[in-house]
């Protein structure tokens, strides 16, 4: 625990190395909430963004990995926003392009180092329930536990080649609308994640403060609640399947009766 605390203090004392230089306003509350707990340390984050990137054409790849790294370094950011964007902003950015330009939406991402595996599991459960279904936990060889909050609703569309717009403005307007819809859903998921995280951490703190006997009883009650919920869902699914099977059988009997009548 002492080692993790020392490492966390060193990590959070460093200057922000991101392009922007600080935490995005939309997720500042999430980041602060996690870092207020001894068992979590955020290492990188982005609230979600819409960007227009310019990149030179890929050279003939002698070594694919090195080529990808060079390509990534040579990208030029023509536009970036962490809010809803307008088609006018995108078209203005595309006018600056002299190489290939790509329009992208990237959803919320958050990387958190956790002190214990159970800390990462709590965070993972909250993330999945909030809609970030690509979230996952990794454990390094030396025991480093990382939890990544991720989603899959990305968007990437090439719009220009060698500075020439390859689509009409109507299509640009369409992809901007799609990106804005994804951004709005992204914001809703962040809100759900923040609220659920607060409740989960408060509940954990409450259980930790209880005497051992009451703590065990509370854990048992929670397990029974979860089991009961799963049982109801399973029973409901079984009932729906039975109804579907019965309906198909009845439909088959009706078809047989119709056939006999025709005969």
Short mmCIF file of C-alpha atoms in Angstrom, two decimals:
data_model
loop_
_atom_site.label_atom_id
_atom_site.label_comp_id
_atom_site.label_asym_id
_atom_site.label_seq_id
_atom_site.Cartn_x
_atom_site.Cartn_y
_atom_site.Cartn_z
CA UNK A 1 0.00 0.00 0.00
CA UNK A 2 2.84 2.40 0.86
CA UNK A 3 4.49 1.76 -2.52
CA UNK A 4 1.27 2.48 -4.41
CA UNK A 5 0.67 5.67 -2.41
CA UNK A 6 4.22 6.89 -3.10
CA UNK A 7 3.95 6.08 -6.80
CA UNK A 8 0.58 7.84 -7.02
CA UNK A 9 1.93 11.01 -5.41
CA UNK A 10 4.82 11.07 -7.89
CA UNK A 11 2.50 10.42 -10.83
CA UNK A 12 0.00 13.15 -9.94
CA UNK A 13 2.74 15.68 -9.24
CA UNK A 14 4.00 15.51 -12.85
CA UNK A 15 2.98 18.08 -15.44
CA UNK A 16 0.14 17.01 -17.73
CA UNK A 17 1.82 15.64 -20.87
CA UNK A 18 -1.26 15.68 -23.08
CA UNK A 19 -1.66 17.92 -26.12
CA UNK A 20 -4.29 19.99 -24.29
CA UNK A 21 -2.33 20.20 -21.04
CA UNK A 22 -5.20 19.57 -18.61
CA UNK A 23 -8.14 17.28 -17.89
CA UNK A 24 -11.22 17.82 -20.06
CA UNK A 25 -13.89 19.79 -18.20
CA UNK A 26 -16.63 17.22 -18.85
CA UNK A 27 -14.77 14.48 -16.94
CA UNK A 28 -12.94 16.59 -14.35
CA UNK A 29 -15.38 15.39 -11.68
CA UNK A 30 -14.80 11.72 -12.55
CA UNK A 31 -11.01 12.11 -12.47
CA UNK A 32 -11.09 14.03 -9.18
CA UNK A 33 -13.45 11.49 -7.58
CA UNK A 34 -11.15 8.58 -8.41
CA UNK A 35 -7.95 10.33 -7.37
CA UNK A 36 -9.54 11.26 -4.02
CA UNK A 37 -9.44 7.54 -3.19
CA UNK A 38 -6.15 5.93 -2.16
CA UNK A 39 -6.86 2.83 -4.28
CA UNK A 40 -7.11 4.62 -7.66
CA UNK A 41 -4.81 6.73 -9.80
CA UNK A 42 -5.86 8.04 -13.22
CA UNK A 43 -3.07 7.90 -15.80
CA UNK A 44 -4.72 9.25 -18.97
CA UNK A 45 -8.14 10.38 -20.12
CA UNK A 46 -10.19 12.04 -22.85
CA UNK A 47 -13.86 13.01 -22.57
CA UNK A 48 -14.43 12.26 -26.26
CA UNK A 49 -13.67 14.40 -29.28
CA UNK A 50 -14.39 15.17 -32.92
CA UNK A 51 -11.26 15.75 -34.98
CA UNK A 52 -10.14 16.40 -38.54
CA UNK A 53 -6.66 14.96 -39.12
CA UNK A 54 -4.36 15.43 -42.06
CA UNK A 55 -1.83 12.73 -42.83
CA UNK A 56 0.60 12.22 -45.70
CA UNK A 57 0.11 9.14 -47.90
CA UNK A 58 1.64 5.98 -46.47
CA UNK A 59 5.04 5.07 -47.93
CA UNK A 60 5.72 1.56 -49.20
CA UNK A 61 6.01 -0.29 -45.86
CA UNK A 62 9.29 -2.16 -45.46
CA UNK A 63 8.41 -2.66 -41.77
CA UNK A 64 4.68 -2.21 -41.01
CA UNK A 65 5.04 -1.30 -37.33
CA UNK A 66 7.67 1.38 -37.92
CA UNK A 67 5.64 2.77 -40.80
CA UNK A 68 2.57 3.06 -38.57
CA UNK A 69 4.55 4.88 -35.89
CA UNK A 70 5.98 7.34 -38.44
CA UNK A 71 2.52 7.90 -39.91
CA UNK A 72 1.07 8.65 -36.47
CA UNK A 73 3.81 11.18 -35.70
CA UNK A 74 3.34 12.98 -39.02
CA UNK A 75 -0.39 13.65 -38.52
CA UNK A 76 -1.51 17.29 -38.41
CA UNK A 77 -4.56 18.28 -36.37
CA UNK A 78 -6.72 20.58 -38.49
CA UNK A 79 -9.62 20.69 -36.02
CA UNK A 80 -10.41 19.25 -32.59
CA UNK A 81 -13.38 19.81 -30.28
CA UNK A 82 -14.68 18.03 -27.20
CA UNK A 83 -18.17 19.40 -27.82
CA UNK A 84 -20.83 19.27 -30.53
CA UNK A 85 -19.33 20.54 -33.80
CA UNK A 86 -20.75 22.32 -36.86
CA UNK A 87 -20.38 21.48 -40.54
CA UNK A 88 -18.92 24.96 -41.10
CA UNK A 89 -16.04 24.21 -38.69
CA UNK A 90 -15.30 20.94 -40.47
CA UNK A 91 -15.38 22.50 -43.96
CA UNK A 92 -13.08 25.30 -42.79
CA UNK A 93 -10.63 22.72 -41.45
CA UNK A 94 -10.76 20.72 -44.70
CA UNK A 95 -9.80 23.83 -46.68
CA UNK A 96 -6.44 23.80 -44.87
CA UNK A 97 -5.65 20.24 -45.98
CA UNK A 98 -2.92 19.63 -48.56
CA UNK A 99 -2.71 15.86 -47.97
CA UNK A 100 -5.29 13.20 -47.06
CA UNK A 101 -7.79 14.34 -44.41
CA UNK A 102 -9.83 12.11 -42.09
CA UNK A 103 -12.87 13.00 -39.99
CA UNK A 104 -13.08 11.11 -36.69
CA UNK A 105 -15.21 10.79 -33.58
CA UNK A 106 -13.45 9.20 -30.59
CA UNK A 107 -15.51 8.41 -27.44
CA UNK A 108 -14.60 8.78 -23.77
CA UNK A 109 -11.55 6.84 -22.62
CA UNK A 110 -10.06 6.61 -19.13
CA UNK A 111 -7.09 4.61 -17.85
CA UNK A 112 -6.84 3.98 -14.13
CA UNK A 113 -4.19 2.14 -12.16
CA UNK A 114 -5.76 0.28 -9.25
CA UNK A 115 -4.19 -0.84 -6.00
CA UNK A 116 -6.06 -4.16 -5.78
CA UNK A 117 -7.86 -6.36 -8.29
CA UNK A 118 -11.16 -5.86 -6.44
CA UNK A 119 -10.81 -2.10 -6.99
CA UNK A 120 -10.49 -2.67 -10.74
CA UNK A 121 -13.45 -5.07 -10.69
CA UNK A 122 -15.68 -2.47 -9.03
CA UNK A 123 -14.69 0.10 -11.63
CA UNK A 124 -15.20 -2.41 -14.46
CA UNK A 125 -18.73 -3.26 -13.28
CA UNK A 126 -19.70 0.41 -13.13
CA UNK A 127 -18.24 1.07 -16.60
CA UNK A 128 -20.03 -1.85 -18.26
CA UNK A 129 -23.38 -0.91 -16.71
CA UNK A 130 -22.94 2.69 -17.89
CA UNK A 131 -22.56 1.51 -21.49
CA UNK A 132 -18.77 1.38 -21.88
CA UNK A 133 -18.80 -2.24 -23.00
CA UNK A 134 -15.27 -2.36 -24.38
CA UNK A 135 -13.80 -1.76 -20.92
CA UNK A 136 -11.26 -4.21 -19.54
CA UNK A 137 -8.71 -5.05 -16.87
CA UNK A 138 -5.07 -5.96 -17.47
CA UNK A 139 -2.59 -7.28 -14.93
CA UNK A 140 1.11 -6.88 -15.73
CA UNK A 141 3.87 -9.36 -14.96
CA UNK A 142 4.93 -7.31 -11.96
CA UNK A 143 1.35 -7.09 -10.66
CA UNK A 144 0.46 -3.69 -12.10
CA UNK A 145 -3.35 -3.54 -12.36
CA UNK A 146 -4.82 -1.28 -15.04
CA UNK A 147 -8.49 -0.65 -15.75
CA UNK A 148 -9.47 0.92 -19.09
CA UNK A 149 -12.90 2.49 -19.56
CA UNK A 150 -13.65 2.31 -23.29
CA UNK A 151 -16.50 2.24 -25.75
CA UNK A 152 -16.95 1.03 -29.31
CA UNK A 153 -19.12 3.74 -30.87
CA UNK A 154 -16.31 5.34 -32.89
CA UNK A 155 -16.43 6.93 -36.34
CA UNK A 156 -13.68 7.38 -38.93
CA UNK A 157 -14.32 8.67 -42.45
CA UNK A 158 -11.79 9.80 -45.11
CA UNK A 159 -12.98 13.04 -46.73
CA UNK A 160 -10.17 14.42 -48.87
CA UNK A 161 -7.20 13.15 -50.86
CA UNK A 162 -4.13 15.28 -51.55
CA UNK A 163 -6.08 18.34 -50.45
CA UNK A 164 -9.08 17.65 -52.74
CA UNK A 165 -12.49 17.10 -51.12
CA UNK A 166 -13.70 13.69 -52.36
CA UNK A 167 -17.34 14.07 -51.24
CA UNK A 168 -19.98 16.78 -51.51
CA UNK A 169 -20.90 19.13 -48.65
CA UNK A 170 -24.18 17.31 -48.10
CA UNK A 171 -22.25 14.17 -47.15
CA UNK A 172 -19.96 16.17 -44.85
CA UNK A 173 -23.08 17.53 -43.14
CA UNK A 174 -24.38 13.96 -42.76
CA UNK A 175 -21.24 12.59 -41.07
CA UNK A 176 -21.12 15.64 -38.77
CA UNK A 177 -24.69 14.89 -37.66
CA UNK A 178 -23.75 11.25 -37.02
CA UNK A 179 -20.72 12.33 -34.99
CA UNK A 180 -22.82 14.78 -32.95
CA UNK A 181 -25.34 12.04 -32.16
CA UNK A 182 -22.49 9.84 -30.96
CA UNK A 183 -21.11 12.71 -28.87
CA UNK A 184 -24.49 13.25 -27.20
CA UNK A 185 -24.74 9.55 -26.35
CA UNK A 186 -21.14 9.70 -25.11
CA UNK A 187 -22.07 12.53 -22.73
CA UNK A 188 -25.06 10.58 -21.40
CA UNK A 189 -22.86 7.56 -20.71
CA UNK A 190 -20.30 9.70 -18.88
CA UNK A 191 -23.08 11.11 -16.69
CA UNK A 192 -24.37 7.59 -15.91
CA UNK A 193 -20.83 6.43 -15.17
CA UNK A 194 -20.15 9.32 -12.77
CA UNK A 195 -23.41 8.89 -10.83
CA UNK A 196 -23.04 5.10 -10.60
CA UNK A 197 -19.39 5.40 -9.55
CA UNK A 198 -20.31 7.76 -6.71
CA UNK A 199 -22.96 5.34 -5.46
CA UNK A 200 -20.69 2.29 -5.77
CA UNK A 201 -17.85 3.94 -3.84
CA UNK A 202 -20.19 5.27 -1.15
CA UNK A 203 -21.69 1.81 -0.76
CA UNK A 204 -18.21 0.25 -0.49
CA UNK A 205 -17.19 2.80 2.14
CA UNK A 206 -20.35 2.09 4.11
CA UNK A 207 -19.79 -1.68 4.06
CA UNK A 208 -16.12 -1.25 5.03
CA UNK A 209 -17.12 0.79 8.09
CA UNK A 210 -19.43 -1.93 9.41
CA UNK A 211 -18.39 -4.51 12.03
CA UNK A 212 -17.23 -7.80 10.54
CA UNK A 213 -20.48 -9.65 11.29
CA UNK A 214 -22.67 -6.93 9.75
CA UNK A 215 -20.28 -6.66 6.81
CA UNK A 216 -20.67 -10.37 6.06
CA UNK A 217 -24.45 -10.10 6.40
CA UNK A 218 -24.53 -7.14 4.02
CA UNK A 219 -22.41 -9.02 1.48
CA UNK A 220 -24.75 -12.01 1.73
CA UNK A 221 -27.80 -9.79 1.21
CA UNK A 222 -26.19 -8.19 -1.83
CA UNK A 223 -25.37 -11.62 -3.27
CA UNK A 224 -28.94 -12.79 -2.67
CA UNK A 225 -30.28 -9.68 -4.39
CA UNK A 226 -28.07 -10.28 -7.42
CA UNK A 227 -29.02 -13.99 -7.53
CA UNK A 228 -32.70 -13.11 -7.25
CA UNK A 229 -32.41 -10.60 -10.07
CA UNK A 230 -30.62 -13.14 -12.28
CA UNK A 231 -33.23 -15.78 -11.43
CA UNK A 232 -36.08 -13.45 -12.41
CA UNK A 233 -34.36 -12.61 -15.69
CA UNK A 234 -33.76 -16.31 -16.40
CA UNK A 235 -37.38 -17.18 -15.52
CA UNK A 236 -38.67 -14.38 -17.73
CA UNK A 237 -36.48 -15.57 -20.61
CA UNK A 238 -37.67 -19.17 -20.16
CA UNK A 239 -41.30 -18.03 -20.11
CA UNK A 240 -40.84 -15.97 -23.27
CA UNK A 241 -39.20 -18.92 -25.02
CA UNK A 242 -42.05 -21.20 -23.93
CA UNK A 243 -44.61 -18.74 -25.24
CA UNK A 244 -42.77 -18.49 -28.56
CA UNK A 245 -42.56 -22.30 -28.82
CA UNK A 246 -46.24 -22.65 -27.98
CA UNK A 247 -47.16 -20.02 -30.54
CA UNK A 248 -45.15 -21.81 -33.21
CA UNK A 249 -46.80 -25.13 -32.34
CA UNK A 250 -50.27 -23.58 -32.48
CA UNK A 251 -49.42 -21.98 -35.78
CA UNK A 252 -48.28 -25.38 -37.07
CA UNK A 253 -51.53 -27.03 -35.93
CA UNK A 254 -53.54 -24.29 -37.60
CA UNK A 255 -51.63 -24.90 -40.83
CA UNK A 256 -52.32 -28.66 -40.59
CA UNK A 257 -56.03 -28.01 -39.98
CA UNK A 258 -56.14 -25.67 -42.96
CA UNK A 259 -54.54 -28.39 -45.08
CA UNK A 260 -57.05 -30.99 -43.93
CA UNK A 261 -59.93 -28.62 -44.67
CA UNK A 262 -58.61 -28.03 -48.16
CA UNK A 263 -58.47 -31.76 -48.70
#
